[in-house]
C-alpha positions in Angstrom: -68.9 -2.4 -11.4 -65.4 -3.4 -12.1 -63.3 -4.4 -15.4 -60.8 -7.0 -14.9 -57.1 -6.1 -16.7 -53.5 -6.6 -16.5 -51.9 -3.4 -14.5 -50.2 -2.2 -17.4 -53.7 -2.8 -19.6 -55.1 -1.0 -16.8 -52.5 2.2 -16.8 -52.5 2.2 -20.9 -56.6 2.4 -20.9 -56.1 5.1 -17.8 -54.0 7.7 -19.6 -55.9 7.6 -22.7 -59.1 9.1 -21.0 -56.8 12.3 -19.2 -57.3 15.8 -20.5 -56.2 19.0 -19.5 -57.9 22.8 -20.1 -57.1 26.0 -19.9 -59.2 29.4 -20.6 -61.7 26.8 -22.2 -59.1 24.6 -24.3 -59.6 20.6 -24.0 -56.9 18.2 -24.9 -55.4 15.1 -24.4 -53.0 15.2 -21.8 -50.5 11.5 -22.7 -51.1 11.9 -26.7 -49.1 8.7 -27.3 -46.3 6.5 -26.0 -42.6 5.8 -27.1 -40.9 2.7 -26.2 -38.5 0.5 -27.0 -38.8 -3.1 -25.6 -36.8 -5.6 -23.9 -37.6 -7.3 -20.7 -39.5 -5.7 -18.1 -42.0 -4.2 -20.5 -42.7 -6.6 -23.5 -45.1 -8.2 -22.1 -46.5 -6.0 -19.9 -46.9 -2.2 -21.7 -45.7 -3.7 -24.9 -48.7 -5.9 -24.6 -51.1 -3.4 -23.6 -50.4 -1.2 -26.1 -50.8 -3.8 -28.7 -54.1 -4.2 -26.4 -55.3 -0.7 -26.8 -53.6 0.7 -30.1 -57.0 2.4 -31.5 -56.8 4.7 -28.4 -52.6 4.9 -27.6 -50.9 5.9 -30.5 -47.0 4.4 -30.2 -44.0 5.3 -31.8 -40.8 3.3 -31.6 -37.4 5.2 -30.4 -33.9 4.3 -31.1 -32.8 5.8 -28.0 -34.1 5.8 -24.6 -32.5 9.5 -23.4 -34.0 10.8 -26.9 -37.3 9.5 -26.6 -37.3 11.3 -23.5 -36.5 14.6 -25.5 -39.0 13.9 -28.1 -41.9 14.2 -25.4 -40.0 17.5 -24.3 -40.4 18.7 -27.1 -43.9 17.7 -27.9 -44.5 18.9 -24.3 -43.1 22.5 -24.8 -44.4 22.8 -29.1 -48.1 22.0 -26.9 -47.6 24.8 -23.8 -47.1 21.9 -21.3 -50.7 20.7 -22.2 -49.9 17.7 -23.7 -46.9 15.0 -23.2 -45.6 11.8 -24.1 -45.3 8.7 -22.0 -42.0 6.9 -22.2 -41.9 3.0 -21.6 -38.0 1.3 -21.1 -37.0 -2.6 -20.2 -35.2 -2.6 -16.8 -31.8 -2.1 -16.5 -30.1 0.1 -19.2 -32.9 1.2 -20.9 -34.4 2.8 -17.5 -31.4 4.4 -16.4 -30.9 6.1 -20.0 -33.8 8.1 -18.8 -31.9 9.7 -16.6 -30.6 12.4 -18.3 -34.0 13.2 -20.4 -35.5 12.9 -16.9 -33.0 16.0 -15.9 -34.1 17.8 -18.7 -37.4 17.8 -18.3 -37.6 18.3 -14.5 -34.8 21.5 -15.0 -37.0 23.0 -17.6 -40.3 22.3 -15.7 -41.7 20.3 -18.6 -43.9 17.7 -18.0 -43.5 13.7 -19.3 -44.5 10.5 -18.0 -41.3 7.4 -17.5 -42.6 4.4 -17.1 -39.6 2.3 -16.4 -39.8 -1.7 -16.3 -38.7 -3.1 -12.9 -37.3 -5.9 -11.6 -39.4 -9.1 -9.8 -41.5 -7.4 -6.9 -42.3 -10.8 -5.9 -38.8 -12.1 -6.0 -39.2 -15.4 -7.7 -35.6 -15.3 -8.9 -33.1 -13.0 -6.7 -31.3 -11.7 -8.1 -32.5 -11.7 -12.3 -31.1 -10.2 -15.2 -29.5 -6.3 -15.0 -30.4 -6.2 -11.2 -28.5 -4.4 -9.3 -27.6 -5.9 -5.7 -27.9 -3.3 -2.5 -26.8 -5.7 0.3 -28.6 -3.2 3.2 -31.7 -2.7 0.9 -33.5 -5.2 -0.4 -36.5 -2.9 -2.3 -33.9 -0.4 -4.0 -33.2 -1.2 -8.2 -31.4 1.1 -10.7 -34.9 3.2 -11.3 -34.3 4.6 -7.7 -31.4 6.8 -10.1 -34.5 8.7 -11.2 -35.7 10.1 -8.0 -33.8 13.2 -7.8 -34.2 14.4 -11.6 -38.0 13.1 -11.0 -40.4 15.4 -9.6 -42.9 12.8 -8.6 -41.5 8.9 -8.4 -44.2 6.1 -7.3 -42.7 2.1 -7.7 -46.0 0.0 -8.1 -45.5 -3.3 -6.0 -49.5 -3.8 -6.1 -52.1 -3.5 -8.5 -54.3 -1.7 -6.3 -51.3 1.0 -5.4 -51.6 2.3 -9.1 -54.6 4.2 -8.4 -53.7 6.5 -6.3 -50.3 7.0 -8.0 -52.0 7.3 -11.8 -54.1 10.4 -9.9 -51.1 11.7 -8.0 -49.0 11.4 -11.3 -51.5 13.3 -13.2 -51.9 16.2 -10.8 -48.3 16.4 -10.9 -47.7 16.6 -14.7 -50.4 19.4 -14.8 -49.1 21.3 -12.0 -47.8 25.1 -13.6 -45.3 24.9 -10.4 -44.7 21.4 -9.9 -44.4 20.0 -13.4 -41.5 17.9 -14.9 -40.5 14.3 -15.4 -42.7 12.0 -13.5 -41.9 8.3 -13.0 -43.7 5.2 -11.9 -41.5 2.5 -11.9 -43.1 -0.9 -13.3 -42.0 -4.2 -12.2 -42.3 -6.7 -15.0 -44.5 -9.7 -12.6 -47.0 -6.7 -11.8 -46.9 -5.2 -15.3 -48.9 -8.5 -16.1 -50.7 -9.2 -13.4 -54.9 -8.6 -13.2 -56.8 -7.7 -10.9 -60.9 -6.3 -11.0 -60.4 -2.5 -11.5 -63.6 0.3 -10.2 -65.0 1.3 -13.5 -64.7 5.2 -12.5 -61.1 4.6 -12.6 -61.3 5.1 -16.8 -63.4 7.8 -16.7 -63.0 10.9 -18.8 -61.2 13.0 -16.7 -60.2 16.8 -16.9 -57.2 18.3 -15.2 -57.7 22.1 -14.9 -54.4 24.3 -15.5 -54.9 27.2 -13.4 -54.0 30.6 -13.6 -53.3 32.2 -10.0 -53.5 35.9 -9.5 -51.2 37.6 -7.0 -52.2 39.1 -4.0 -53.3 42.1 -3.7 -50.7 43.3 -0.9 -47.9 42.2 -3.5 -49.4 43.6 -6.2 -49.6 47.0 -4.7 -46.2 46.7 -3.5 -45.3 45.8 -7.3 -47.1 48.6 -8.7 -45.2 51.7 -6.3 -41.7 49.9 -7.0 -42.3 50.3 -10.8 -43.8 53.8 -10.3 -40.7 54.9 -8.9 -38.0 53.3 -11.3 -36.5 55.4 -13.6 -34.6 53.0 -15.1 -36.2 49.9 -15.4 -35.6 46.9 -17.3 -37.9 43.6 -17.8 -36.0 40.3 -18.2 -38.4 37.7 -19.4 -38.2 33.7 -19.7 -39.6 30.5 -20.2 -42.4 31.0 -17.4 -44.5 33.9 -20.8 -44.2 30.9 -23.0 -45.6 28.3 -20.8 -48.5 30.7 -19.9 -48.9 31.6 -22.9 -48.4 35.4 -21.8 -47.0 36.8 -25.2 -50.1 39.2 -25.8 -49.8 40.3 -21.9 -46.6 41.2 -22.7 -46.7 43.2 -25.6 -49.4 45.0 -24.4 -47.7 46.1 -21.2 -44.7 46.8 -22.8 -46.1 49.3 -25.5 -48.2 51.1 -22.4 -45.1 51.1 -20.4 -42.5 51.9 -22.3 -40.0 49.4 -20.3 -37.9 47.5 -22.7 -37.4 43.7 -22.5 -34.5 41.3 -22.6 -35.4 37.8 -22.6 -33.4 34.5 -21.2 -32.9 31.6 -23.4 -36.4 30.6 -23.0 -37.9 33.6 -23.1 -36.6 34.5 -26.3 -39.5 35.0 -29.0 -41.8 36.6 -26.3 -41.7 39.6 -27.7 -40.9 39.7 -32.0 -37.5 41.0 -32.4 -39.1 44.0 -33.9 -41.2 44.8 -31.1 -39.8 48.9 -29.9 -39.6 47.2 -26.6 -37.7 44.5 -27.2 -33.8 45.2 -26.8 -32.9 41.3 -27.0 -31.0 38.4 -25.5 -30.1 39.1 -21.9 -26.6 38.1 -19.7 -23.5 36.2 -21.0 -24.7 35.3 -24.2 -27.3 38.8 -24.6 -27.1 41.4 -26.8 -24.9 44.7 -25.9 -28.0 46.7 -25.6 -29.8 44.5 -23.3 -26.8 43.9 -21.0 -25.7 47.6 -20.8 -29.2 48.4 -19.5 -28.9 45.7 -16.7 -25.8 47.7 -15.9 -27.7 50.8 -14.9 -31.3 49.0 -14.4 -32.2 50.4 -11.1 -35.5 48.2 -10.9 -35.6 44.8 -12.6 -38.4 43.0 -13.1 -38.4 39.2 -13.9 -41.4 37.6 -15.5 -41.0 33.6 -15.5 -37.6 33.7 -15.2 -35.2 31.4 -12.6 -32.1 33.8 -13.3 -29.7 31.7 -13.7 -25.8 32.4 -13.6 -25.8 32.7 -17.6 -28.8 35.5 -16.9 -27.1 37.4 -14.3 -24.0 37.0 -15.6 -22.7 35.0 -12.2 -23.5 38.1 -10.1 -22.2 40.5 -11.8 -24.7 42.1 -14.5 -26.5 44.0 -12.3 -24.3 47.1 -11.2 -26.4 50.1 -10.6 -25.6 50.8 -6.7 -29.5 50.8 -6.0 -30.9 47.9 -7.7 -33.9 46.4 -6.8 -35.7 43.4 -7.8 -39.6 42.7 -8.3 -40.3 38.9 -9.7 -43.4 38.3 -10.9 -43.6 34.2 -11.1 -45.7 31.6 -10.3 -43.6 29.7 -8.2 -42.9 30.9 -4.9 -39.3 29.5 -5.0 -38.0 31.6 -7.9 -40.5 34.8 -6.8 -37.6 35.3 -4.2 -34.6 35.7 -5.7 -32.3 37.9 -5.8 -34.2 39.5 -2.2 -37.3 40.7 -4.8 -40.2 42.0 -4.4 -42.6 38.9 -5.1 -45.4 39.2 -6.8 -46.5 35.3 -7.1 -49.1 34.2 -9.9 -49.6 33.2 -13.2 -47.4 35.3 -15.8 -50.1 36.3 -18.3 -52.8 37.0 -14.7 -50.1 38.8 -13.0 -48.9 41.4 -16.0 -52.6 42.0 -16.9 -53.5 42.7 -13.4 -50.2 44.9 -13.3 -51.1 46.8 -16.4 -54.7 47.5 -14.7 -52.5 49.1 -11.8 -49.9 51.0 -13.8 -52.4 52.9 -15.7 -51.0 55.9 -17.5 -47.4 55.0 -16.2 -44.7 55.5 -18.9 -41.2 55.5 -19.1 -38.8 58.7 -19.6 -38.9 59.4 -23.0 -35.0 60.1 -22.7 -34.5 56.6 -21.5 -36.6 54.9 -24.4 -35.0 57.1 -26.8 -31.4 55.4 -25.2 -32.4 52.0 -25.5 -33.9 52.4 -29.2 -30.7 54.0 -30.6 -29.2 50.9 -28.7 -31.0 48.4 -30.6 -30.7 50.2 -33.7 -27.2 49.7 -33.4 -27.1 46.0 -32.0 -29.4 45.2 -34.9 -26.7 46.8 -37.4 -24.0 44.4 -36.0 -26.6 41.6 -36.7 -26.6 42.8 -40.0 -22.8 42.7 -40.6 -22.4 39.3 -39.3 -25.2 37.9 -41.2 -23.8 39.4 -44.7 -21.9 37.3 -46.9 -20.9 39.0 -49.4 -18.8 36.4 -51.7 -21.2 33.2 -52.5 -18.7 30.9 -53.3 -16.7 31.2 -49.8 -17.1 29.0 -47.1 -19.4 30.6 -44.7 -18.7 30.8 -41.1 -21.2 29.8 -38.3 -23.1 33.3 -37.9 -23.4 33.6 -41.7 -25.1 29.7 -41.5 -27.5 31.6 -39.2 -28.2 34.4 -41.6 -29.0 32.4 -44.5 -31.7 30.7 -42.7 -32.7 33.8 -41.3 -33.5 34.5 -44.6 -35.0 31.9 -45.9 -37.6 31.1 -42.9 -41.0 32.8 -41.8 -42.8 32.9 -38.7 -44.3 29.3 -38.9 -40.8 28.4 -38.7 -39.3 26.9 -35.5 -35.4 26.7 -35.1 -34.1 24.1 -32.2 -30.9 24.2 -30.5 -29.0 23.2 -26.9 -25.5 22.9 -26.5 -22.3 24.3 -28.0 -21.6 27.1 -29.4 -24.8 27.8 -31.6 -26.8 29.0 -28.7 -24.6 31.8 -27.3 -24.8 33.6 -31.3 -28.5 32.7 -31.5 -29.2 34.3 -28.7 -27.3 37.3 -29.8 -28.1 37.0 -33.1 -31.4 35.0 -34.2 -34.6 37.3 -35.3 -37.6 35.5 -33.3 -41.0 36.1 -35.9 -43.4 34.4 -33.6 -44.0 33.3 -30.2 -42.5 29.6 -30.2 -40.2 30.0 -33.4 -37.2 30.2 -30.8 -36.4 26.4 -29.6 -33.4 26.5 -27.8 -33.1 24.2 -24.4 -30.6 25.8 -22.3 -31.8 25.1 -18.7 -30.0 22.0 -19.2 -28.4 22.6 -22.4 -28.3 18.6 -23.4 -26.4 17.9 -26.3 -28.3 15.2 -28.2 -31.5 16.9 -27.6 -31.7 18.9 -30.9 -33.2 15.7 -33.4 -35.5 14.1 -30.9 -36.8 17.2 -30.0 -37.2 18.2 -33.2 -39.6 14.8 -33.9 -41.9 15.8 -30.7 -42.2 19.2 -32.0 -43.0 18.2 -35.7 -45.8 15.8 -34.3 -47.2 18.4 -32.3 -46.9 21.2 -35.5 -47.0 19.0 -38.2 -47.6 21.0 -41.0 -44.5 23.9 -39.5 -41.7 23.9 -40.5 -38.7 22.2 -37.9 -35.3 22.8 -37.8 -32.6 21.1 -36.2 -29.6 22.9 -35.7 -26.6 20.5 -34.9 -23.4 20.9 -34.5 -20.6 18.1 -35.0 -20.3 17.4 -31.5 -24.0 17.1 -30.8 -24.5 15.4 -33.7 -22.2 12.4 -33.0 -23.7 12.1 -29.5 -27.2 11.3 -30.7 -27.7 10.8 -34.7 -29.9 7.3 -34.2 -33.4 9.5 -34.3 -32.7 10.4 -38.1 -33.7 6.5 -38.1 -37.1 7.2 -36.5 -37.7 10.3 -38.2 -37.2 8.3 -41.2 -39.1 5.6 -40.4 -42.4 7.2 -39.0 -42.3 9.5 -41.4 -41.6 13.0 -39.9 -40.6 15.7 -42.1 -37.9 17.5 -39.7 -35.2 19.4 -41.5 -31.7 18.9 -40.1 -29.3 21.7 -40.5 -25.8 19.9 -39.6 -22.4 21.9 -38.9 -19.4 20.9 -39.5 -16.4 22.6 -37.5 -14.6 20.1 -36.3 -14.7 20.2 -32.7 -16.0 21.4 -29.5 -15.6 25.1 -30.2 -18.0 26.4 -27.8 -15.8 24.3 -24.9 -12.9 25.0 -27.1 -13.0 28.6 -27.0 -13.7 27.9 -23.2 -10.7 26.0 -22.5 -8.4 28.7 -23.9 -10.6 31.6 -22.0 -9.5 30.1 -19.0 -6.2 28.2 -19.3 -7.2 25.0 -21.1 -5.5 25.6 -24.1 -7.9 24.5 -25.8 -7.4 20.6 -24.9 -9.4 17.8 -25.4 -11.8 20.2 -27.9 -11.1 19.4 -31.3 -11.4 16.8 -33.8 -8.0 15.7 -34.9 -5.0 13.6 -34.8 -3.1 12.7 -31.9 0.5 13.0 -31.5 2.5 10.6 -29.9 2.9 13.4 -26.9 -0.6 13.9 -27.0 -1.4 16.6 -28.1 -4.3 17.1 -31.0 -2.8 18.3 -34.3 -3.0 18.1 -38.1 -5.5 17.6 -40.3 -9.3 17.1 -39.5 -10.5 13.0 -39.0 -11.6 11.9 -42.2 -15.3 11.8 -40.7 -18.1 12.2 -43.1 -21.0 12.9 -41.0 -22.9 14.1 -44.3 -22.5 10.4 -45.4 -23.4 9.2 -42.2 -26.7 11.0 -42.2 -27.5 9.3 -45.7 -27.0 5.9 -44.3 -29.1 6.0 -41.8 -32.2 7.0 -44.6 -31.8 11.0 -44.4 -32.2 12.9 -47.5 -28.8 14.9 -47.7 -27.9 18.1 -49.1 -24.4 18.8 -49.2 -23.5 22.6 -49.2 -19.8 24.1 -49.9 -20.3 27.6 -50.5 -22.2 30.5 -49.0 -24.4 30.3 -52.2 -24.9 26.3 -52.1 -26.1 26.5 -48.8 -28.7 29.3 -49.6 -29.9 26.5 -52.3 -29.8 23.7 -50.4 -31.9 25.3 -47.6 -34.1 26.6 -49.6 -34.7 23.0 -51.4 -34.8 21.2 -47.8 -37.8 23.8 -47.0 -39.8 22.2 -49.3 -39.4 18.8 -48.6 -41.7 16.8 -47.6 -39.4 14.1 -46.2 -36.7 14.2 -43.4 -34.1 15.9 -44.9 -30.5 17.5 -43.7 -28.3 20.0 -44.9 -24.8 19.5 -43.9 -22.1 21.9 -44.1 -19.0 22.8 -43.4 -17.9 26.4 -41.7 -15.2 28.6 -41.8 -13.0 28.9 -38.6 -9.9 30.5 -39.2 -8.8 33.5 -37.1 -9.3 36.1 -40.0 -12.9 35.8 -40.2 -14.3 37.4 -38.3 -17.9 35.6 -36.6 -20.5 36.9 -34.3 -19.8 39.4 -31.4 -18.0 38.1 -28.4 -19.7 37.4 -24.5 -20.8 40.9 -23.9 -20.9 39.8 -20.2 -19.4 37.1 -17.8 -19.6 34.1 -16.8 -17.8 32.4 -13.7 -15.9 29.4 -15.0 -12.8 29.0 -11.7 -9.7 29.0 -13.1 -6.4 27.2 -11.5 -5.7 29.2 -8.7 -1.7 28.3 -9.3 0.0 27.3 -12.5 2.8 27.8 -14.4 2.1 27.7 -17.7 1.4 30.9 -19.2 -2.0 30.4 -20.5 -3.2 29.6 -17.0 -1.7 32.1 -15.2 -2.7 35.2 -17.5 -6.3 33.7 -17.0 -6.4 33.5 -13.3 -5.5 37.1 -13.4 -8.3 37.9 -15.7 -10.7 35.8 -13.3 -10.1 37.9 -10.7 -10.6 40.9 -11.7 -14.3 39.9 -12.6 -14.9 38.3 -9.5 -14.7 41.5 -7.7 -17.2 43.1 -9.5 -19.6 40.2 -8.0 -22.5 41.3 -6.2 -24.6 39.2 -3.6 -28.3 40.8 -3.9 -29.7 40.7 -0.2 
């Protein structure tokens, strides 16, 4: 039998009956659809969501790039069982997906674009926000989304979007393969019908498997850790996704090894785990990095280590180092010249336990590393006091108050600037996903919508934006739609005037700081004076935000503590402390390669080279 619909009817109906399941879990894979309309999709999706609303939820997006990072988040809040679908017009609204696309496809997170096209018929040549390609006549701007997509399918026929729905689907579900997945709509087929196979809507189950590693591997795994006396687990995004956490802590406490985590791997392991010696690389912990320095056996767990993790080459020091990588894509398994040992994280470190039985670490090297954390975790201490409640508090003192005020059913998001080098260093993760910070691709913009896929996918948790100035003026529309659909996220906004993660950059390396900051220009150019007369508090309230302003140490305690129990969207603005007297959280306990002019003559620049290469010698290529 066959049903006769419009494609887009067609694809809407489609996604509604996909499911994914995992160690007997069922649930919806495409739990609902942003969009924002204009032509190319109004009367094609727009229509067929209208069409199918009892079964398609929708929520309307300010911003194309952010609706993109509200499915993100929704995607990682739901361990990359559940996603969003994203619908755009042609022209600028599809090519605003690019950078959400990015995102998505860098952090191996799965959500569905479907961009509107231009004419695949070609009644009109060229139409509205076409772009011309005189030696291609079938390329349009959505063909920007190939590279940041990890599977991209233009549907030129109805019958085409069958096998691209299924091929889309297996992608999106994919542990290895996942990320942003595209299927370019153009508007004519978008609304044309056409007599559909009944099967096609089916209820349909996509499994999300766990591999196990081979057994060659795995024995090879098992005598390199046997062996170490030294070594060191670094752990990322790849426990999270497979929902390893348990595995984790259960090897750890039989092993003894400690564990530093990446970015995305922070939260793994509670902060007051024994094993857990925190944030690994440039923006890690002292503990964590000086164990990498005399790790002679490191083993990765879901990790990509990435320059920040490694610290560009040159973390790793001990003169016998050896690498074991225990991930479920092949790709990353072999970094570094490891040992692979390829399979699902929470499959491979249960097998791996089952192999290791009765191996522990020296208790003089677990004695080292705990007198290490005891200390890092006294530095924490210091930065987070703040002793005089009518001072204005500095960044890391922002971060203690809400590390006092929150619980484990908490989550704290973050991306770009400075705030995730000192929550890396800094933040105690309580629970498993409380630690939200996107720093594969480190998007600033991505901290509000994220925060509204993550709220709909934990409604009743609390979720916490953390935004500085410069994110926040790059993407504040969302505080419309978290106003407007009624999602209770919390918005913690800092105020500091600048770029002062790029700002302290610039000067690291010669910049002098230029272009960073928020202030007046002179007529030579330069930035001085007094801070713009920008009030992003104000700005917040306009666009419907309940706003709490906060300007002491003791106001912001009070304000948090109000905005906690809110039930509507509600932000907390204020502004930090910056001047060189007060002292903030610990410097980069490791490095990072940023090249620096190799000739200059101003001072700045020339001191900085010098510095540069002295750490590039200490770079090690890992063969």
């Amino acid at each position: 039998m066959t049903i006769r619909l419009t494609v887009a009817q067609a694809l809407v109906r489609f996604l509604s009956a996909q499911h994914t399941e995992r160690d007997g879990g069922r649930r919806r894979l495409i739990a609902a659809t942003w969009g924002i309309f204009g032509h190319g999709n109004v009367a094609g999706i727009g229509q067929a969501l209208v069409e199918y609303a009892d079964v398609m939820p929708y929520h309307q997006g300010r911003n194309e790039q952010a609706m993109v990072h509200a499915a993100v988040g929704y995607a990682r809040q739901s361990g990359r069982l559940a996603t969003h679908a994203v619908t755009t017009s042609i022209g600028p609204g599809a090519t605003n997906l690019v950078t959400g696309a990015a995102l998505a496809t860098v952090n191996h997170l799965p959500v569905l674009l479907l961009p509107g096209d231009v004419f695949a018929t070609r009644p009109a040549d060229p139409v509205l926000q076409q772009l011309e390609v005189p030696y291609a006549g079938d390329v349009s701007v959505n063909d920007t989304l190939r590279p940041v997509s990890r599977y991209f399918d233009r549907i030129t026929r109805p019958e085409q979007l069958v096998p691209s729905a299924l091929a889309a689907m297996r992608v999106l579900t994919d542990p290895v393969e996942t990320g942003a997945v595209t299927l370019a709509l153009p508007q004519d087929v978008q609304a044309e019908a056409y007599d559909w196979p009944e099967e096609f809507f089916a209820e349909r189950v996509w499994t999300v498997r766990r591999p196990g590693p081979d057994p060659t591997e795995l024995a090879r795994a098992a005598r390199a850790v046997r062996v170490a006396r030294r070594p060191l687990l670094v752990v990322g995004g790849g426990v999270r996704h497979s929902r390893a956490e348990a595995a984790l802590a259960a090897f750890a406490e039989a092993t003894g090894i400690p564990v530093a985590s990446t970015q995305a791997g922070k939260g793994a392991l509670r902060y007051d785990h024994p094993q857990d010696v925190g944030g690994i690389g440039h923006t890690g912990t002292a503990t964590a990095d000086d164990l990498a320095r005399t790790a002679d056996l490191v083993i990765g767990v879901g990790t990509r280590f990435t320059d920040f993790t490694t610290a560009s080459g040159t973390l790793f020091q001990h003169p016998d180092v050896r690498f074991l990588h225990l991930n479920i894509a092949p790709h990353d398994a072999h970094k570094l010249a490891a040992l692979p040992l390829v399979a699902d994280a929470r499959t491979g470190l249960e097998e791996l336990s089952e192999a290791l039985v009765s191996h522990k670490a020296d208790g003089a090297y677990v004695d080292e590393y705990t007198a290490g954390k005891e200390r890092w975790e006294r530095r924490v201490d210091a930065c987070f006091a703040s002793p005089d409640p009518a001072a204005r508090p500095t960044q890391a003192q922002v971060l203690g108050a809400l590390a006092a005020l929150v619980d484990e059913s908490d989550i704290v998001i973050n991306a770009a600037g400075s705030l995730p080098g000192e929550l890396h260093k800094l933040w105690r993760a309580r629970s498993r996903d409380q630690y939200h910070v996107e720093y594969g691709y480190s998007c600033m913009g991505y901290e509000i919508p994220a925060a509204l896929g993550v709220k709909l996918a934990a409604p009743r948790r609390n979720v916490w934006a953390l935004v500085g100035d410069g994110t926040y003026l790059m993407m504040p529309t969302e505080l419309v739609t978290a106003v407007q659909e009624g999602i209770a996220i919390k918005v913690l906004l800092v105020q500091n005037h600048g770029y002062a993660s790029i700002g302290g950059l610039s000067a690291a390396v010669g910049g002098e700081g230029f272009g960073t900051g928020y202030r007046f220009r002179t007529e030579e150019g330069a930035y001085t004076g007094a801070p713009l007369p920008v009030d992003l508090a104000a700005n917040a309230a306009s666009l419907g935000m309940r706003v709490l302003r906060a300007g002491s140490a003791g106001e912001l305690r009070a304000a948090l503590a109000k905005a906690r129990t809110a039930d509507t969207a509600t932000c907390v603005y204020v502004e930090t402390e910056t001047s060189d007297t007060v002292s903030g959280a610990p410097g980069a306990q490791a490095w990072w390669d940023v090249p620096v002019a190799a000739t200059a003559t101003r001072t700045p620049a020339v001191t900085a080279r010098e510095q540069y290469e002295r750490h590039v010698s200490t770079r090690r290529r890992h063969l």
